[in-house]
XYZ file of C-alpha atoms in Angstrom:
679
model
C 120.545 50.477 77.432
C 121.737 52.399 80.532
C 119.065 53.624 82.961
C 121.285 56.456 84.223
C 120.726 60.105 83.305
C 123.871 61.953 82.165
C 124.614 65.566 81.318
C 127.274 66.921 78.998
C 127.956 69.316 76.117
C 128.494 68.954 72.370
C 132.173 68.585 71.503
C 131.855 70.085 68.043
C 129.254 71.713 65.835
C 126.863 68.983 64.692
C 126.982 68.025 61.062
C 125.198 64.745 60.578
C 126.612 63.725 63.946
C 128.475 64.970 66.989
C 129.887 63.708 70.271
C 128.838 64.654 73.776
C 131.445 65.038 76.499
C 129.806 63.821 79.710
C 130.427 65.836 82.896
C 128.052 64.419 85.545
C 125.443 61.822 86.300
C 122.070 62.288 88.086
C 122.072 61.028 91.647
C 119.919 61.906 94.704
C 118.266 64.878 92.982
C 121.498 66.579 91.812
C 124.343 66.248 89.310
C 127.315 64.309 90.733
C 130.803 63.580 89.522
C 131.521 60.020 88.395
C 134.171 58.014 86.577
C 132.784 58.559 83.111
C 135.402 56.368 81.417
C 133.978 53.380 83.321
C 130.333 54.292 82.747
C 130.785 55.372 79.104
C 133.968 53.725 77.769
C 136.440 54.346 76.436
C 136.652 58.162 76.945
C 133.512 59.145 78.884
C 131.845 60.313 75.688
C 128.835 59.183 73.674
C 128.244 59.367 69.976
C 125.179 61.329 68.776
C 124.260 60.287 65.215
C 121.589 63.005 64.738
C 121.266 66.275 66.686
C 120.392 68.819 63.959
C 119.353 71.656 66.321
C 122.212 71.383 68.805
C 125.208 73.733 68.938
C 128.794 73.345 69.961
C 129.111 73.692 73.737
C 125.356 73.282 74.321
C 124.456 71.214 77.377
C 122.137 68.223 76.983
C 120.752 65.690 79.451
C 120.472 62.203 77.967
C 120.302 58.475 78.445
C 122.661 56.169 76.560
C 122.404 52.813 74.892
C 125.073 50.501 73.452
C 126.365 51.323 69.993
C 124.585 48.921 67.621
C 127.607 48.848 65.340
C 130.662 46.804 66.037
C 133.448 49.313 66.750
C 137.061 48.996 67.768
C 138.495 49.961 71.150
C 139.159 53.619 70.215
C 135.538 54.451 69.319
C 132.551 55.188 71.590
C 130.789 52.131 72.976
C 127.545 54.062 73.636
C 125.319 56.366 71.623
C 122.598 58.854 72.648
C 119.189 57.257 73.293
C 116.845 60.031 74.634
C 117.913 63.668 75.157
C 116.553 66.966 76.500
C 117.873 70.510 76.877
C 117.924 71.178 80.650
C 116.836 74.637 81.790
C 119.143 76.800 83.868
C 118.214 77.267 87.555
C 118.835 80.721 89.103
C 119.287 80.663 92.890
C 117.110 83.484 94.318
C 116.398 81.934 97.699
C 117.897 84.876 99.576
C 115.793 87.541 97.808
C 112.303 88.817 98.578
C 109.470 88.311 96.105
C 109.562 92.052 95.277
C 113.273 91.895 94.432
C 112.653 88.845 92.272
C 109.727 90.551 90.499
C 111.787 93.655 89.746
C 114.670 91.508 88.483
C 112.449 89.390 86.210
C 110.315 92.197 84.726
C 112.638 95.238 84.742
C 116.356 94.584 85.323
C 116.408 91.352 83.339
C 119.211 88.848 82.731
C 122.251 88.944 80.493
C 125.123 86.613 79.722
C 122.717 83.734 79.145
C 123.703 80.788 76.976
C 122.634 80.992 73.347
C 119.122 79.683 72.767
C 117.907 80.225 76.364
C 114.145 80.796 76.313
C 113.150 79.775 79.824
C 114.714 79.911 83.289
C 113.781 78.324 86.598
C 113.851 80.738 89.558
C 114.384 79.012 92.928
C 112.280 80.972 95.450
C 112.931 78.692 98.430
C 114.249 75.167 99.081
C 110.785 73.829 98.130
C 109.323 76.323 95.581
C 110.290 77.572 92.145
C 108.834 79.581 89.246
C 109.564 78.788 85.572
C 109.630 82.006 83.487
C 109.806 82.468 79.740
C 112.133 85.238 78.559
C 112.414 87.493 75.538
C 115.001 90.178 74.702
C 114.110 93.791 75.638
C 114.452 96.001 72.521
C 115.900 98.902 74.570
C 118.373 97.159 76.902
C 118.956 93.939 74.920
C 118.559 92.076 78.214
C 116.234 89.127 78.690
C 113.028 89.965 80.620
C 109.649 88.326 81.181
C 106.248 89.769 80.304
C 103.965 90.783 83.235
C 101.230 88.321 84.083
C 100.419 85.238 86.162
C 103.266 82.813 86.906
C 102.914 79.254 88.184
C 104.692 78.183 91.385
C 105.906 74.547 91.323
C 107.384 72.166 93.859
C 111.186 72.463 93.816
C 113.767 69.818 94.762
C 116.387 71.806 96.687
C 118.845 68.910 96.582
C 119.987 70.277 93.216
C 122.179 72.841 95.031
C 123.983 70.038 96.909
C 125.456 68.778 93.647
C 127.758 70.049 90.937
C 127.613 73.261 88.889
C 128.042 72.817 85.156
C 130.236 75.494 83.617
C 129.428 77.682 86.630
C 125.640 77.265 86.272
C 122.944 75.194 87.941
C 120.915 73.060 85.557
C 117.736 71.101 86.270
C 117.294 67.354 86.330
C 114.373 66.880 83.921
C 111.414 65.305 85.667
C 112.917 65.674 89.180
C 113.941 69.263 89.952
C 110.567 70.851 89.021
C 107.462 69.168 90.427
C 103.729 69.796 90.243
C 102.044 73.212 90.281
C 101.056 74.278 93.827
C 100.189 77.971 93.533
C 100.131 81.031 91.270
C 101.478 84.569 91.648
C 100.724 87.808 89.756
C 103.726 89.926 88.805
C 102.946 93.318 87.250
C 105.317 96.077 86.150
C 105.900 99.173 88.313
C 103.470 101.336 86.368
C 100.566 98.897 86.670
C 101.272 98.326 90.371
C 101.451 102.072 91.034
C 98.098 102.662 89.297
C 96.496 99.862 91.319
C 98.012 101.116 94.574
C 96.865 104.718 93.954
C 93.307 103.479 93.369
C 93.322 101.570 96.671
C 94.966 104.523 98.474
C 92.356 107.015 97.266
C 89.514 104.751 98.382
C 90.825 104.193 101.925
C 92.707 107.418 102.767
C 92.297 111.184 102.439
C 95.590 111.470 100.586
C 96.716 114.276 98.261
C 94.992 115.032 94.968
C 96.068 113.254 91.812
C 96.885 116.634 90.231
C 99.560 117.410 92.795
C 102.381 115.835 90.842
C 104.992 117.805 92.770
C 104.013 115.919 95.965
C 104.334 112.376 94.560
C 107.151 111.447 96.935
C 105.177 112.637 99.975
C 102.231 110.552 98.778
C 104.354 107.439 98.404
C 105.865 107.884 101.872
C 102.382 108.280 103.344
C 101.270 105.145 101.477
C 104.219 103.205 102.883
C 103.185 104.137 106.442
C 99.568 103.292 105.564
C 100.589 99.861 104.289
C 102.635 99.098 107.395
C 99.721 100.000 109.678
C 96.765 98.485 107.841
C 97.867 96.058 105.113
C 98.790 92.447 105.776
C 99.942 91.826 102.195
C 103.765 91.653 102.373
C 104.093 91.607 98.582
C 102.476 95.060 98.297
C 104.598 96.379 101.173
C 107.833 95.028 99.668
C 107.061 96.502 96.259
C 106.039 99.892 97.671
C 109.211 100.159 99.769
C 111.430 99.267 96.819
C 109.566 101.523 94.413
C 109.729 104.506 96.773
C 113.480 104.023 97.020
C 113.869 103.974 93.260
C 111.708 107.117 92.868
C 113.717 108.917 95.528
C 116.958 108.020 93.718
C 115.610 109.607 90.511
C 114.345 112.703 92.325
C 117.677 113.234 94.041
C 119.364 113.497 90.638
C 117.659 116.855 89.915
C 119.179 118.701 92.948
C 122.598 117.293 92.080
C 122.363 118.734 88.564
C 121.264 122.120 89.928
C 124.077 122.072 92.481
C 126.712 121.462 89.795
C 125.308 124.292 87.636
C 125.413 126.729 90.563
C 129.114 126.019 90.993
C 129.680 127.854 87.680
C 130.501 131.562 88.542
C 128.504 133.045 85.674
C 125.378 131.007 86.484
C 125.655 131.693 90.226
C 125.965 135.506 89.678
C 122.976 135.581 87.328
C 120.838 133.523 89.711
C 121.715 135.697 92.727
C 120.912 138.891 90.828
C 117.571 137.490 89.654
C 116.681 136.329 93.162
C 117.393 139.765 94.724
C 115.380 141.660 92.104
C 112.441 139.274 92.279
C 112.429 139.378 96.093
C 112.224 143.187 96.181
C 109.452 143.190 93.596
C 107.411 140.648 95.528
C 107.875 142.420 98.856
C 106.684 145.781 97.475
C 103.672 144.239 95.798
C 102.695 142.357 98.936
C 102.916 145.508 101.086
C 100.548 147.403 98.800
C 98.052 144.552 98.594
C 98.060 143.875 102.351
C 97.598 147.573 103.240
C 94.643 147.966 100.842
C 93.039 144.724 102.000
C 93.304 145.714 105.679
C 91.703 149.150 105.131
C 88.872 147.600 103.131
C 88.203 144.897 105.704
C 88.191 147.374 108.622
C 85.620 149.607 106.880
C 83.393 146.662 106.104
C 83.617 145.405 109.669
C 82.570 148.762 111.148
C 79.551 148.940 108.852
C 78.623 145.326 109.613
C 78.901 145.952 113.361
C 76.463 148.856 113.286
C 73.995 146.875 111.186
C 74.120 143.868 113.538
C 73.522 146.001 116.625
C 70.392 147.492 115.037
C 69.108 144.058 113.912
C 69.703 142.635 117.399
C 67.515 145.292 119.051
C 64.720 144.681 116.527
C 64.958 140.890 116.917
C 64.657 141.060 120.713
C 61.503 143.155 120.436
C 59.984 140.805 117.849
C 60.898 137.761 119.949
C 58.961 139.021 122.964
C 55.859 139.632 120.843
C 56.144 136.244 119.129
C 56.537 134.433 122.475
C 53.269 135.928 123.714
C 51.496 134.958 120.474
C 52.758 131.352 120.661
C 51.611 131.021 124.272
C 48.096 132.016 123.246
C 48.071 129.540 120.343
C 49.265 126.701 122.572
C 46.436 127.336 125.020
C 43.882 127.183 122.197
C 45.431 124.002 120.758
C 45.395 122.271 124.141
C 41.690 123.032 124.541
C 40.914 121.708 121.049
C 43.000 118.576 121.697
C 41.115 117.785 124.870
C 37.816 118.186 123.015
C 39.023 115.818 120.256
C 40.028 113.205 122.831
C 36.561 113.196 124.355
C 34.892 112.919 120.953
C 37.259 110.074 119.888
C 36.433 108.100 123.053
C 32.732 108.511 122.376
C 33.145 107.374 118.748
C 35.107 104.275 119.794
C 32.399 103.310 122.252
C 29.727 103.762 119.578
C 31.745 101.781 117.059
C 32.228 98.872 119.461
C 28.508 98.824 120.232
C 27.576 98.900 116.529
C 30.081 96.169 115.651
C 28.709 93.900 118.368
C 25.145 94.500 117.202
C 26.033 93.867 113.548
C 27.868 90.676 114.483
C 24.864 89.390 116.426
C 22.530 90.148 113.523
C 24.827 88.500 110.942
C 25.344 85.423 113.108
C 21.592 85.113 113.442
C 21.299 85.496 109.668
C 23.939 82.815 109.177
C 22.036 80.431 111.435
C 18.887 81.011 109.453
C 20.722 80.403 106.178
C 22.200 77.169 107.516
C 18.689 75.814 107.913
C 17.890 76.556 104.276
C 18.835 74.141 101.486
C 20.709 76.681 99.433
C 23.189 76.007 96.711
C 26.804 77.163 97.024
C 26.948 80.837 95.933
C 30.310 82.466 95.309
C 28.785 85.964 95.426
C 27.364 85.288 98.882
C 30.735 83.910 100.060
C 32.482 87.047 98.841
C 29.946 89.192 100.729
C 30.597 87.245 103.951
C 34.360 87.677 103.484
C 33.819 91.429 103.360
C 31.734 91.279 106.542
C 34.474 89.313 108.305
C 37.121 91.871 107.344
C 34.962 94.713 108.749
C 33.600 93.068 111.901
C 36.819 91.252 112.852
C 37.059 88.481 115.442
C 33.381 88.800 116.406
C 32.404 87.293 113.023
C 34.466 84.090 113.430
C 31.336 81.880 113.846
C 29.879 83.239 110.606
C 30.503 80.373 108.126
C 28.520 79.392 105.051
C 27.586 75.742 104.728
C 25.440 73.731 102.378
C 23.397 71.230 104.438
C 23.025 68.986 101.395
C 26.789 68.276 101.281
C 28.735 66.067 103.709
C 30.938 68.068 106.122
C 34.121 66.304 104.932
C 33.535 67.631 101.386
C 32.490 71.174 102.334
C 34.390 71.918 105.585
C 33.616 74.889 107.809
C 36.393 77.450 107.995
C 37.498 78.016 111.586
C 39.523 80.813 113.116
C 43.252 80.300 112.475
C 46.420 82.271 113.061
C 48.990 82.937 110.313
C 52.358 81.160 110.577
C 55.764 82.593 109.711
C 58.208 80.418 107.774
C 60.415 79.950 110.851
C 57.471 78.940 113.040
C 56.137 76.645 110.274
C 59.438 74.724 110.122
C 59.413 74.161 113.910
C 55.752 73.145 114.121
C 56.210 70.792 111.142
C 58.701 68.743 113.174
C 56.592 68.938 116.336
C 53.417 67.797 114.559
C 55.293 64.874 112.966
C 56.217 63.554 116.409
C 52.660 64.054 117.699
C 51.016 62.035 114.911
C 53.631 59.255 114.929
C 55.446 60.066 111.649
C 59.182 60.636 111.230
C 60.260 64.254 110.730
C 61.859 63.436 107.330
C 58.651 61.750 106.070
C 56.533 64.737 107.119
C 59.029 67.193 105.599
C 59.029 65.266 102.279
C 55.201 65.174 102.398
C 55.184 68.999 102.699
C 57.623 69.456 99.769
C 55.705 66.983 97.600
C 52.388 68.814 98.102
C 53.802 72.346 97.618
C 55.874 71.258 94.579
C 52.670 71.238 92.478
C 52.617 67.453 92.042
C 50.103 65.016 93.503
C 51.332 63.139 96.579
C 50.318 59.440 96.633
C 50.490 57.592 99.990
C 48.838 54.738 101.919
C 45.442 55.491 103.450
C 46.597 54.650 107.011
C 49.376 57.246 106.737
C 47.071 59.779 105.048
C 44.564 59.555 107.904
C 47.306 60.887 110.208
C 49.264 63.173 107.938
C 46.463 65.013 106.090
C 44.666 66.319 109.242
C 47.979 67.122 110.947
C 49.247 68.981 107.907
C 45.930 70.834 107.464
C 46.159 72.163 111.031
C 49.411 73.945 110.039
C 48.750 74.991 106.434
C 45.008 75.489 105.813
C 43.544 76.162 109.258
C 42.330 72.548 109.543
C 40.327 72.807 106.300
C 40.362 69.648 104.088
C 38.193 68.947 101.058
C 37.974 65.142 101.271
C 36.539 63.384 98.231
C 35.895 59.674 98.862
C 36.226 57.952 95.498
C 34.118 54.915 94.718
C 33.517 52.539 91.808
C 31.010 55.017 90.410
C 33.727 57.573 89.628
C 34.312 56.703 85.977
C 35.053 60.104 84.456
C 36.938 63.253 85.406
C 33.707 65.271 85.423
C 32.429 63.067 88.285
C 34.982 64.741 90.576
C 33.662 68.176 89.576
C 29.922 67.445 89.654
C 28.485 64.416 91.432
C 26.713 62.089 88.981
C 23.010 61.702 89.602
C 22.243 64.711 91.844
C 24.397 67.419 90.181
C 25.891 68.576 93.478
C 29.426 70.052 93.389
C 32.218 67.553 93.984
C 35.290 67.926 96.169
C 37.514 69.001 93.262
C 35.093 71.802 92.328
C 34.749 73.040 95.908
C 38.520 73.022 96.539
C 39.299 74.591 93.153
C 36.715 77.359 93.694
C 37.926 78.059 97.238
C 41.536 78.298 96.019
C 40.568 80.848 93.371
C 38.400 82.849 95.794
C 41.165 83.191 98.463
C 44.516 82.973 96.625
C 46.402 84.202 99.686
C 45.789 80.874 101.511
C 46.487 77.207 100.778
C 43.603 74.746 100.245
C 43.950 70.995 100.689
C 42.120 68.377 98.537
C 42.242 64.710 99.617
C 41.201 62.095 97.023
C 40.627 59.046 99.256
C 40.089 55.420 98.199
C 41.806 55.435 94.802
C 42.025 51.628 94.928
C 38.215 51.354 94.613
C 37.948 53.409 91.412
C 38.719 52.607 87.754
C 41.662 55.016 87.785
C 42.668 54.276 84.197
C 39.570 56.094 82.907
C 40.121 59.526 84.492
C 43.352 59.734 86.537
C 45.695 60.477 83.547
C 43.431 63.354 82.492
C 43.272 64.720 86.032
C 47.068 64.765 86.447
C 47.487 66.375 83.023
C 45.026 69.180 83.909
C 46.689 69.736 87.288
C 50.004 70.309 85.501
C 48.388 72.976 83.304
C 48.416 76.754 83.793
C 44.743 76.943 84.883
C 45.329 75.059 88.154
C 45.500 77.395 91.186
C 49.034 77.267 92.620
C 47.623 77.336 96.166
C 45.647 74.076 95.645
C 47.496 71.118 97.270
C 46.364 67.590 96.333
C 46.985 64.265 98.063
C 45.795 60.820 96.898
C 45.528 57.744 99.130
C 44.837 54.055 98.581
C 44.678 51.298 101.182
C 45.204 48.146 99.110
C 45.813 46.958 95.602
C 43.186 48.207 93.086
C 39.942 46.267 93.004
C 39.722 46.087 89.184
C 42.951 44.767 87.572
C 41.916 45.947 84.095
C 41.477 49.553 85.267
C 44.908 49.874 86.925
C 47.156 52.632 85.537
C 50.779 51.468 85.646
C 52.219 54.958 84.932
C 51.021 56.355 88.269
C 54.383 55.855 90.119
C 56.110 57.954 87.428
C 53.374 60.603 87.201
C 53.108 61.547 90.881
C 55.347 61.822 93.947
C 54.948 58.695 96.085
C 55.775 58.157 99.732
C 55.368 55.211 102.085
C 56.040 56.541 105.607
C 56.594 54.176 108.497
C 53.925 54.563 111.209
C 54.751 54.573 114.886
C 52.921 55.262 118.136
C 51.570 58.825 118.352
C 52.714 61.128 121.161
C 50.841 60.735 124.437
C 50.160 64.469 124.782
C 48.287 64.520 121.498
C 46.100 61.569 122.500
C 45.326 63.121 125.906
C 44.337 66.402 124.250
C 41.901 64.601 121.955
C 40.494 62.516 124.828
C 39.904 65.604 126.987
C 38.128 67.421 124.160
C 40.553 70.333 124.089
C 40.662 72.023 120.715
C 43.978 71.951 118.899
C 45.223 75.410 117.836
C 44.822 75.986 114.089
C 47.197 77.866 111.810
C 47.504 78.698 108.149
C 50.605 79.286 106.032
C 50.154 82.372 103.810
C 50.561 81.621 100.116
C 52.968 84.055 98.434
C 55.544 83.777 95.652
C 59.225 83.389 96.620
C 62.469 83.367 94.642
C 64.101 80.272 93.165
C 67.428 80.040 95.012
C 70.650 78.073 94.317
C 69.978 77.698 90.591
C 73.515 76.495 89.880
C 73.197 73.722 92.468
C 69.865 72.661 90.893
C 71.474 72.432 87.444
C 74.416 70.447 88.843
C 72.061 68.005 90.571
C 70.015 67.522 87.388
C 73.179 66.772 85.389
C 74.658 64.504 88.079
C 71.454 62.428 88.425
C 71.000 62.254 84.611
C 67.397 63.467 84.835
C 66.133 63.268 81.287
C 62.353 62.897 81.084
C 60.172 66.038 81.282
C 58.173 64.548 84.173
C 61.255 63.835 86.308
C 62.626 67.285 85.491
C 59.310 68.879 86.561
C 59.341 66.961 89.860
C 62.979 67.911 90.592
C 62.390 71.613 89.906
C 59.116 71.584 91.886
C 60.759 69.996 94.965
C 63.643 72.467 94.750
C 61.265 75.432 94.483
C 59.197 74.166 97.435
C 62.376 73.860 99.556
C 63.222 77.493 98.710
C 60.432 78.543 101.102
C 62.809 77.866 104.012
C 65.541 80.017 102.454
C 69.255 79.576 103.122
C 69.910 77.976 106.532
C 72.476 75.613 108.043
C 71.351 73.091 105.412
C 71.436 74.163 101.772
C 68.359 73.720 99.591
C 70.094 71.172 97.367
C 71.215 69.176 100.427
C 67.667 69.190 101.816
C 66.187 67.799 98.570
C 68.988 65.234 98.131
C 68.575 64.050 101.729
C 64.907 63.195 101.083
C 65.401 61.454 97.714
C 65.559 58.061 99.422
C 61.995 58.512 100.727
C 60.839 59.267 97.192
C 62.439 56.059 95.873
C 60.899 54.054 98.743
C 57.460 55.436 97.855
C 57.879 54.483 94.207
C 58.937 50.968 95.265
C 55.836 50.639 97.475
C 53.405 51.745 94.754
C 55.122 49.707 92.025
C 54.902 46.642 94.264
C 51.220 47.289 94.930
C 50.402 47.634 91.240
C 52.568 44.617 90.325
C 50.677 42.487 92.850
C 47.497 43.583 91.087
C 48.908 42.539 87.695
C 49.993 39.145 89.055
C 46.661 38.541 90.858
């Protein structure tokens, strides 16, 4: 079998067979002459045993293989192996895209070989557009339908070779390459409608109803395009279309000019023009004379009226000016009196507020000495006092002396933080407490995602207070869990004495002030039989009753004390982290040593939109997140990251960047629990 690609045409109309007369061979991207008698002996032809759809004179590209039959010297030694019908290539490299569009969609092509359904238009030495053609029912020429056309890589070496019967034909698989672009070609009517829409939006052009001025509009649009549009395709089309419209419009004057050359028509037109002119002139004289007389009379009457009104207005203006001066003097006196009274009221108010604050603070001190039980009604009353009195009531805090201060913390004065300031202080606090910025950022997302964050006790002792100083005004409800915590109710009400537990206090505080975050720290999980109550706790915290502003962290310092009470599902039911500890910043240690109070802040709790939903869905599909728990964690982390909005780093990138810390935390906790199982 020959590996060369030949091109030729059918010698006669195929019956069950035909012969192909070979004209050229493919070489260096084009068709080249060759000694066909040597390549395809004896006559430079090949025998085609079956080409049912071919026609006499039709060009085919083909490969040849030796004739399997034993033939004598006069018959063809080769037969057709594989064949294709090559498409014709039209050289349009010297034309603009607008000229090509008009040719393809409007003018069309004729004198095409029988059976032509598709042409290749060479736009440049490196680009071409294949177009499918169909006959136009009016012109019987072949045109393409408007739409989107694909631009392919083109091998310009084709034009360095041989024409076949006066036409360029492609080398299948070489001349047309891959798709590199697309172009929209619309007919003149569609383009004109689109251009008029754009023109009306960006220019004060003529009305659409002024059909007589269409040429003036198009000329104005051409100037507009040259000044403001950078799209050469629109400019080329507009210029060409204006020219075609002008050609059609010029035909009408030519017809009128030829008619006027007829003596009878000319005489009739001149007579009509003279009569109509006289009639119009006489009518205009009468109308103008009557209009002038009427306008002059009206103007005289209007002048007299205005002079009278002017005299009356001047007199009224003098009287009104005197009246206004008197009113202004009275108003100024009243305003001065109001200022003095307002100053007196402010002084009285300040004195009363100070007195009330002193009395309430004294009352609070007296209540602190009493062993009273936590009363939500009393807390609400104190909140109302704080809102009225202001900063003077900052020391007024309710406490229950029967509860440890780490379970029922005192609320201190704190300033609200904006989202931008929160992001900056989060990084600064991480450096002060000796935690990496990424670990502290992941800790923040884990808590605000709605899940429970599980971490080593040594890290929690740094991160929980530091985080509380930014989010909850330093307030932490710390519940130290011991072996006696055997049921979920023990976290709500302390067994034995019935006092409220840390979970109850934090839950109640979160419901009472939903505009602020509240932080609950369950410390010492390794000392408790977690299997008895921890699954129930996590299930309740995922329910709708849990306040969304309640953030929960869990810490453990070593492997659980009781191997039988270990819960192996904890790493998959909470968000784990195992941050690396380093030396805290010197400034922070000096501040603590000198006794200077650290400034406290709180992050307002408010709903915010879920952003970048498409990116969240793509990440879920890419990571093959299938279990409901993993899906809940992924959505919660994404929603928590939405607090920072769209910045230099996208939300999806932020969450993906921290996923390694999440995996490291799971590895740490799994290792801790596995050590317990092996112990």
